Amino acid sequence: MELSVAQWLLVVCLVAFPLLYEWSVSFKYFCKMAFYNGWILTLAILAIPICAVRGRNVENMKVLQFMLLHIKYLYGIKIEVRGWENFNIKEPYVVVSNHQSSLDLLGMMEILPSRCVPIAKRELMYAGTAGLACWLAGVIFINRKKTDDAISVMTEAAETMLKEDVRVWVFPEGTRNHSGSLLPFKRGAFHLAVKAQVPVIPVVMSSYKDFYCKKERKFTTGKCTVRILPGVHTKGLSSDDVPELADRVRGMMLEAFSQMSSERPGKGPGGVH
Ligand SMILES: CCCCCCCCCCCCCC(=O)SCCNC(=O)CCNC(=O)[C@H](O)C(C)(C)COP(=O)(O)OP(=O)(O)OC[C@H]1O[C@@H](n2cnc3c(N)ncnc32)[C@H](O)[C@@H]1OP(=O)(O)O
Ligand SMILES: CCCCCCCC/C=C\CCCCCCCC(=O)OC[C@@H](O)COP(=O)(O)O
């Protein structure tokens, strides 16, 4: 049997791909990240018609959560959650969490409370099917290049939280940060909580360094711990108290983050061996 050029090319690709995948850490990293984004865009195609039945509605966040929950199994990432009891608050609240990478989506979906929507950069709205799915799920988009616009969207969010019993998830670092610490916090999340007079619940995801590093192009299987910290109340606080509130919450999160880093597998007596 004679093979055509195209068939030969296909055979070479089929052989080369798994070999490259196993031999090159970088190639593996790119494949895993490409699949991650591609898979989310594909899942969004399924989510869109389901969400569209309700129209733009925060309840649709449950659909996205359900769609994304299995991804941790595809990537062999074990997520351990501590502090569930701190989410046992009936009233709305603002969740603030550290932001290391787009993989945060996995930890977020693992613990996302009901009727809770994230605040996201406006660019995400244009990320094809994922953007439309986010819009249908009530994700709040802010334009980071226009501070006044971002502030007015967040002020409106404070009213919506109370009127429609909605919780909001904010990444107060304002951008992804994989440095192994926390960036200075932007204050929007805390203004939002103070305006609505609702608690701030800090969430800390442990460092991904053992299994994921963008700089080194490393992406293996691994374990991540997500800690939900006790809520910080804002009743009676005014906008003058925001800087102190933001610093206090960042301090709590930094302490938890450092503690979790020292518990990393194989690191120190408290670690999981
Ligand atoms: C199946 C498909 C699934 C698809 C996936 C679904 C899941 C998607 C998940 C997506 C996840 C995506 C995740 C993501 O996309 S993360 C990226 C987007 N998120 C954020 O940026 C959130 C955090 N940012 C902030 O809080 C910033 O402060 C904002 C953006 C608001 C302004 O930033 P900016 O850098 O422009 O200005 P500034 O911070 O210097 O502030 C200037 C001044 O204004 C004051 N100020 C601030 N706010 C308020 C306020 N509300 N009321 C009154 N005042 C306010 C502030 O204190 C300061 O004053 P002073 O303190 O210096 O005196
Ligand atoms: C037809 C248009 C096709 C567009 C294709 C776009 C590809 C994007 C594919 C899938 C979207 C995956 C959704 C992942 C959501 C995670 C969001 C995220 O982590 O955003 C980063 C943002 O927090 C901070 O941004 P910067 O670190 O400041 O930057």
Coordinates of N, CA, C and O in Angstrom, one line a residue, residues 21-147:
Y21 N 5.8 15.5 23.5 CA 5.0 15.8 24.7 C 5.7 15.2 25.9 O 5.7 15.9 27.0
E22 N 6.2 14.1 25.8 CA 6.9 13.5 26.9 C 8.3 14.0 27.2 O 8.8 14.2 28.3
W23 N 9.0 14.4 26.1 CA 10.4 14.8 26.2 C 10.5 16.3 26.6 O 11.4 16.7 27.3
S24 N 9.6 17.1 26.1 CA 9.8 18.6 26.3 C 8.8 19.1 27.3 O 7.6 19.1 27.1
V25 N 9.4 19.6 28.4 CA 8.5 20.2 29.4 C 7.7 21.4 28.9 O 6.6 21.6 29.2
S26 N 8.4 22.2 28.1 CA 7.8 23.4 27.5 C 6.6 23.0 26.6 O 5.5 23.6 26.6
F27 N 6.9 22.0 25.7 CA 5.8 21.6 24.8 C 4.6 21.1 25.6 O 3.4 21.4 25.3
K28 N 4.9 20.4 26.6 CA 3.8 19.9 27.5 C 3.0 21.0 28.1 O 1.8 21.0 28.1
Y29 N 3.8 22.0 28.6 CA 3.1 23.2 29.2 C 2.2 23.9 28.2 O 1.0 24.2 28.5
F30 N 2.7 24.1 26.9 CA 1.9 24.8 25.9 C 0.7 24.0 25.6 O -0.4 24.6 25.4
C31 N 0.8 22.7 25.4 CA -0.3 21.8 25.1 C -1.4 21.9 26.2 O -2.6 22.0 25.9
K32 N -0.9 21.8 27.4 CA -1.8 21.8 28.6 C -2.6 23.1 28.7 O -3.8 23.2 28.9
M33 N -1.8 24.2 28.5 CA -2.5 25.5 28.6 C -3.5 25.8 27.4 O -4.6 26.3 27.6
A34 N -3.0 25.3 26.2 CA -3.9 25.5 25.0 C -5.2 24.7 25.2 O -6.3 25.1 24.9
F35 N -5.0 23.4 25.7 CA -6.2 22.6 25.9 C -7.1 23.2 27.0 O -8.3 23.2 26.9
Y36 N -6.5 23.8 28.0 CA -7.3 24.4 29.1 C -8.2 25.5 28.5 O -9.4 25.5 28.8
N37 N -7.5 26.4 27.8 CA -8.3 27.5 27.2 C -9.3 27.0 26.2 O -10.5 27.4 26.2
G38 N -8.9 26.1 25.3 CA -9.7 25.5 24.3 C -10.9 24.8 24.9 O -12.1 24.9 24.4
W39 N -10.7 24.1 25.9 CA -11.7 23.3 26.6 C -12.8 24.2 27.2 O -14.0 23.9 27.1
I40 N -12.3 25.3 27.8 CA -13.2 26.2 28.4 C -14.1 26.9 27.3 O -15.3 27.0 27.5
L41 N -13.4 27.2 26.2 CA -14.2 27.8 25.1 C -15.3 26.9 24.6 O -16.4 27.2 24.2
T42 N -14.9 25.6 24.6 CA -15.8 24.5 24.1 C -17.0 24.3 25.0 O -18.1 24.2 24.7
L43 N -16.6 24.2 26.3 CA -17.6 24.0 27.4 C -18.6 25.2 27.3 O -19.8 25.0 27.6
A44 N -18.1 26.4 27.0 CA -19.0 27.5 27.0 C -20.0 27.4 25.9 O -21.1 27.9 26.1
I45 N -19.7 26.7 24.8 CA -20.6 26.5 23.7 C -21.8 25.7 24.3 O -23.0 26.0 23.9
L46 N -21.5 24.7 25.1 CA -22.6 24.0 25.7 C -23.4 24.8 26.7 O -24.6 24.7 26.9
A47 N -22.6 25.6 27.5 CA -23.3 26.4 28.6 C -24.2 27.5 28.0 O -25.3 27.7 28.7
I48 N -23.8 28.1 26.9 CA -24.6 29.2 26.4 C -26.1 29.0 26.2 O -26.9 29.7 26.8
P49 N -26.5 27.9 25.5 CA -27.9 27.7 25.3 C -28.6 27.4 26.6 O -29.8 27.9 26.8
I50 N -28.0 26.7 27.5 CA -28.6 26.4 28.8 C -28.8 27.7 29.6 O -29.9 28.0 30.2
C51 N -27.8 28.6 29.6 CA -27.9 29.8 30.4 C -28.9 30.8 29.7 O -29.6 31.5 30.4
A52 N -28.9 30.7 28.3 CA -29.8 31.7 27.6 C -31.2 31.5 28.0 O -32.0 32.5 27.9
V53 N -31.6 30.3 28.4 CA -33.0 30.1 28.8 C -33.5 31.0 29.9 O -34.6 31.6 29.8
R54 N -32.6 31.3 30.8 CA -32.9 32.2 31.9 C -32.6 33.6 31.6 O -33.0 34.6 32.3
G55 N -31.8 33.9 30.5 CA -31.3 35.2 30.2 C -30.2 35.5 31.2 O -29.7 34.6 31.9
R56 N -29.8 36.8 31.2 CA -28.6 37.2 32.1 C -29.1 37.0 33.6 O -30.0 37.8 34.0
N57 N -28.5 36.1 34.3 CA -29.0 35.8 35.6 C -27.8 35.1 36.4 O -27.1 34.2 35.9
V58 N -27.7 35.6 37.7 CA -26.6 35.0 38.5 C -26.7 33.5 38.8 O -25.7 32.9 39.1
E59 N -28.0 33.0 38.7 CA -28.1 31.6 38.9 C -27.4 30.8 37.8 O -27.1 29.6 38.0
N60 N -27.1 31.4 36.7 CA -26.4 30.7 35.6 C -25.0 30.4 36.0 O -24.3 29.6 35.4
M61 N -24.5 31.1 37.1 CA -23.1 30.8 37.6 C -23.0 29.3 38.0 O -21.9 28.7 37.8
K62 N -24.1 28.8 38.4 CA -24.1 27.3 38.8 C -23.9 26.4 37.6 O -23.3 25.4 37.7
V63 N -24.4 26.9 36.5 CA -24.2 26.1 35.2 C -22.7 26.1 34.9 O -22.1 25.0 34.6
L64 N -22.1 27.3 34.9 CA -20.7 27.4 34.6 C -19.9 26.5 35.6 O -18.9 25.8 35.3
Q65 N -20.3 26.6 36.9 CA -19.6 25.9 38.0 C -19.6 24.4 37.7 O -18.6 23.7 37.7
F66 N -20.8 23.9 37.4 CA -21.0 22.5 37.1 C -20.2 22.1 35.9 O -19.6 21.0 35.9
M67 N -20.1 22.9 34.9 CA -19.4 22.6 33.6 C -17.9 22.5 33.9 O -17.2 21.8 33.2
L68 N -17.4 23.3 34.8 CA -15.9 23.4 35.0 C -15.3 22.5 36.1 O -14.1 22.3 36.1
L69 N -16.2 22.0 36.9 CA -15.7 21.2 38.1 C -14.8 20.0 37.8 O -13.9 19.7 38.6
H70 N -15.0 19.4 36.6 CA -14.3 18.2 36.3 C -12.8 18.5 35.8 O -12.0 17.5 35.8
I71 N -12.5 19.7 35.5 CA -11.2 20.0 34.9 C -10.0 19.6 35.8 O -9.0 19.2 35.3
K72 N -10.2 19.8 37.1 CA -9.2 19.4 38.0 C -8.8 17.9 37.9 O -7.6 17.6 38.0
Y73 N -9.8 17.1 37.6 CA -9.5 15.7 37.4 C -8.7 15.5 36.1 O -7.7 14.7 36.0
L74 N -9.0 16.2 35.0 CA -8.3 16.1 33.7 C -6.8 16.4 34.0 O -5.9 15.8 33.3
Y75 N -6.5 17.4 34.8 CA -5.2 17.8 35.0 C -4.5 17.2 36.3 O -3.4 17.6 36.6
G76 N -5.2 16.3 37.0 CA -4.6 15.7 38.1 C -4.3 16.7 39.2 O -3.2 16.6 39.9
I77 N -5.1 17.6 39.4 CA -4.9 18.6 40.5 C -5.9 18.3 41.6 O -7.1 18.3 41.5
K78 N -5.3 18.0 42.8 CA -6.1 17.7 44.0 C -6.3 19.0 44.7 O -5.4 19.8 45.0
I79 N -7.6 19.3 45.0 CA -7.9 20.6 45.7 C -8.4 20.2 47.1 O -9.5 19.5 47.2
E80 N -7.8 20.7 48.1 CA -8.3 20.5 49.5 C -8.8 21.8 50.0 O -8.2 22.8 49.9
V81 N -10.0 21.7 50.6 CA -10.6 23.0 51.0 C -10.7 23.0 52.6 O -11.1 22.0 53.2
R82 N -10.3 24.1 53.2 CA -10.4 24.2 54.6 C -11.2 25.5 55.0 O -11.1 26.5 54.3
G83 N -12.0 25.4 56.0 CA -12.7 26.6 56.5 C -14.1 26.8 55.9 O -14.6 27.9 55.8
W84 N -14.7 25.7 55.4 CA -16.1 25.8 54.8 C -17.0 26.6 55.7 O -17.9 27.3 55.2
E85 N -16.9 26.4 57.0 CA -17.8 26.9 58.0 C -17.9 28.5 57.8 O -18.9 29.1 58.2
N86 N -16.8 29.1 57.4 CA -16.8 30.5 57.3 C -17.7 31.1 56.2 O -17.9 32.3 56.1
F87 N -18.2 30.2 55.3 CA -19.1 30.6 54.3 C -20.6 30.6 54.8 O -21.5 30.9 54.0
N88 N -20.7 30.1 56.0 CA -22.1 29.9 56.5 C -22.7 31.2 57.0 O -23.0 31.4 58.1
I89 N -22.8 32.1 56.1 CA -23.4 33.4 56.4 C -24.6 33.6 55.4 O -24.3 33.4 54.2
K90 N -25.7 33.9 55.8 CA -26.9 34.0 54.9 C -26.9 35.3 54.1 O -27.2 35.3 52.9
E91 N -26.4 36.4 54.7 CA -26.4 37.7 54.0 C -25.4 37.7 52.9 O -24.5 36.9 52.9
P92 N -25.5 38.7 52.0 CA -24.4 38.8 51.0 C -23.1 39.1 51.6 O -23.0 39.6 52.7
Y93 N -22.0 38.8 50.9 CA -20.7 39.2 51.3 C -19.8 39.4 50.1 O -20.1 39.0 49.0
V94 N -18.6 39.9 50.4 CA -17.6 40.1 49.3 C -16.5 39.1 49.6 O -15.9 39.1 50.6
V95 N -16.2 38.2 48.6 CA -15.1 37.3 48.7 C -13.9 38.0 48.1 O -13.9 38.5 47.0
V96 N -12.7 38.0 48.8 CA -11.5 38.5 48.2 C -10.5 37.3 48.1 O -10.3 36.6 49.1
S97 N -9.8 37.1 47.0 CA -8.8 36.0 47.0 C -7.6 36.4 46.2 O -7.7 37.3 45.4
N98 N -6.5 35.7 46.4 CA -5.3 35.9 45.7 C -5.5 35.4 44.3 O -6.3 34.5 44.0
H99 N -4.6 35.9 43.3 CA -4.8 35.6 41.9 C -3.5 35.3 41.3 O -2.7 36.1 40.9
Q100 N -3.2 33.9 41.1 CA -1.9 33.5 40.6 C -1.9 33.3 39.1 O -0.9 33.5 38.4
S101 N -3.1 32.8 38.6 CA -3.1 32.4 37.2 C -4.6 32.1 36.8 O -5.5 32.2 37.6
S102 N -4.8 31.9 35.5 CA -6.1 31.5 35.1 C -6.6 30.2 35.7 O -7.8 29.9 35.7
L103 N -5.6 29.4 36.2 CA -6.0 28.2 36.9 C -6.8 28.4 38.2 O -7.4 27.5 38.7
D104 N -6.8 29.7 38.7 CA -7.6 30.0 39.9 C -9.0 29.7 39.7 O -9.8 29.5 40.7
L105 N -9.4 29.6 38.4 CA -10.8 29.2 38.1 C -11.2 27.9 38.7 O -12.3 27.7 39.2
L106 N -10.2 27.0 38.8 CA -10.5 25.6 39.4 C -10.8 25.7 40.9 O -11.8 25.2 41.4
G107 N -10.0 26.5 41.6 CA -10.2 26.7 43.1 C -11.5 27.5 43.3 O -12.3 27.2 44.2
M108 N -11.7 28.4 42.4 CA -12.9 29.3 42.6 C -14.2 28.4 42.4 O -15.1 28.5 43.2
M109 N -14.2 27.6 41.4 CA -15.4 26.8 41.1 C -15.6 25.7 42.2 O -16.7 25.2 42.4
E110 N -14.5 25.3 42.8 CA -14.6 24.3 43.9 C -15.4 24.8 45.1 O -16.1 24.0 45.7
I111 N -15.3 26.1 45.3 CA -15.9 26.6 46.5 C -17.0 27.7 46.3 O -17.5 28.2 47.2
L112 N -17.2 28.0 45.0 CA -18.1 29.2 44.7 C -19.4 29.1 45.4 O -20.2 28.2 45.3
P113 N -19.7 30.1 46.3 CA -21.0 30.1 47.0 C -22.1 30.3 46.0 O -21.9 30.8 44.9
S114 N -23.3 30.0 46.5 CA -24.5 30.3 45.6 C -24.7 31.8 45.4 O -24.3 32.6 46.3
R115 N -25.2 32.2 44.3 CA -25.5 33.6 43.9 C -24.2 34.4 44.1 O -24.3 35.5 44.7
C116 N -23.1 33.9 43.7 CA -21.8 34.7 43.8 C -21.2 34.9 42.4 O -21.0 33.9 41.6
V117 N -21.0 36.2 42.0 CA -20.4 36.5 40.7 C -19.0 37.1 40.9 O -18.8 38.0 41.7
P118 N -18.1 36.8 40.0 CA -16.8 37.5 40.0 C -16.8 38.8 39.3 O -17.6 39.0 38.4
I119 N -15.9 39.7 39.7 CA -15.6 40.9 39.0 C -14.5 40.6 38.1 O -13.5 40.0 38.5
A120 N -14.6 40.9 36.8 CA -13.6 40.5 35.8 C -13.2 41.7 35.0 O -14.0 42.7 34.8
K121 N -12.0 41.7 34.4 CA -11.6 42.7 33.5 C -12.5 42.6 32.2 O -12.9 41.6 31.8
R122 N -12.8 43.8 31.6 CA -13.7 43.9 30.5 C -13.3 43.1 29.3 O -14.1 42.6 28.5
E123 N -11.9 42.9 29.2 CA -11.4 42.2 28.0 C -12.0 40.8 28.0 O -12.1 40.2 26.9
L124 N -12.3 40.2 29.1 CA -12.8 38.8 29.2 C -14.2 38.7 28.5 O -14.5 37.6 28.0
M125 N -14.9 39.8 28.4 CA -16.2 39.8 27.8 C -16.1 39.5 26.3 O -17.0 39.0 25.6
Y126 N -14.9 39.8 25.7 CA -14.6 39.6 24.3 C -13.9 38.3 24.0 O -13.4 38.0 22.9
A127 N -13.8 37.4 25.0 CA -13.1 36.1 24.8 C -14.1 35.1 24.3 O -14.3 34.1 24.9
G128 N -14.6 35.4 23.1 CA -15.4 34.5 22.4 C -16.6 33.9 23.2 O -17.3 34.6 23.9
T129 N -16.7 32.6 23.1 CA -17.9 31.9 23.8 C -17.8 32.1 25.3 O -18.8 32.2 26.0
A130 N -16.5 32.1 25.8 CA -16.4 32.2 27.3 C -16.9 33.6 27.8 O -17.5 33.7 28.8
G131 N -16.7 34.6 27.0 CA -17.1 35.9 27.3 C -18.6 36.0 27.3 O -19.2 36.5 28.3
L132 N -19.3 35.4 26.4 CA -20.7 35.4 26.3 C -21.3 34.6 27.5 O -22.3 35.0 28.2
A133 N -20.7 33.4 27.8 CA -21.1 32.6 29.0 C -21.0 33.4 30.3 O -21.9 33.4 31.1
C134 N -19.9 34.1 30.4 CA -19.7 35.0 31.6 C -20.8 36.1 31.7 O -21.3 36.3 32.8
W135 N -21.0 36.7 30.6 CA -22.1 37.8 30.6 C -23.4 37.2 31.0 O -24.1 37.8 31.8
L136 N -23.8 36.0 30.4 CA -25.1 35.4 30.8 C -25.1 35.0 32.2 O -26.2 34.9 32.8
A137 N -24.0 34.8 32.8 CA -23.9 34.4 34.3 C -23.8 35.6 35.2 O -23.7 35.4 36.4
G138 N -23.9 36.7 34.6 CA -23.9 38.0 35.5 C -22.6 38.4 35.9 O -22.5 39.3 36.9
V139 N -21.5 37.9 35.3 CA -20.1 38.4 35.7 C -20.1 39.9 35.5 O -20.7 40.5 34.6
I140 N -19.5 40.6 36.5 CA -19.5 42.1 36.5 C -18.2 42.5 35.8 O -17.1 42.1 36.3
F141 N -18.3 43.2 34.7 CA -17.1 43.6 33.9 C -16.7 45.0 34.3 O -17.6 45.9 34.3
I142 N -15.4 45.2 34.5 CA -14.9 46.6 34.8 C -13.8 46.9 33.8 O -13.0 46.1 33.4
N143 N -13.8 48.2 33.4 CA -12.8 48.7 32.5 C -11.6 49.3 33.4 O -11.8 50.3 34.0
R144 N -10.5 48.5 33.5 CA -9.4 48.9 34.4 C -8.7 50.2 33.9 O -8.0 50.8 34.6
K145 N -9.0 50.5 32.6 CA -8.3 51.7 32.1 C -9.0 53.0 32.4 O -8.5 54.1 32.2
K146 N -10.3 52.8 32.9 CA -11.1 54.0 33.2 C -11.5 53.8 34.7 O -12.6 53.2 35.0
T147 N -10.7 54.4 35.6 CA -11.0 54.3 37.0 C -12.4 54.7 37.4 O -13.1 54.0 38.1

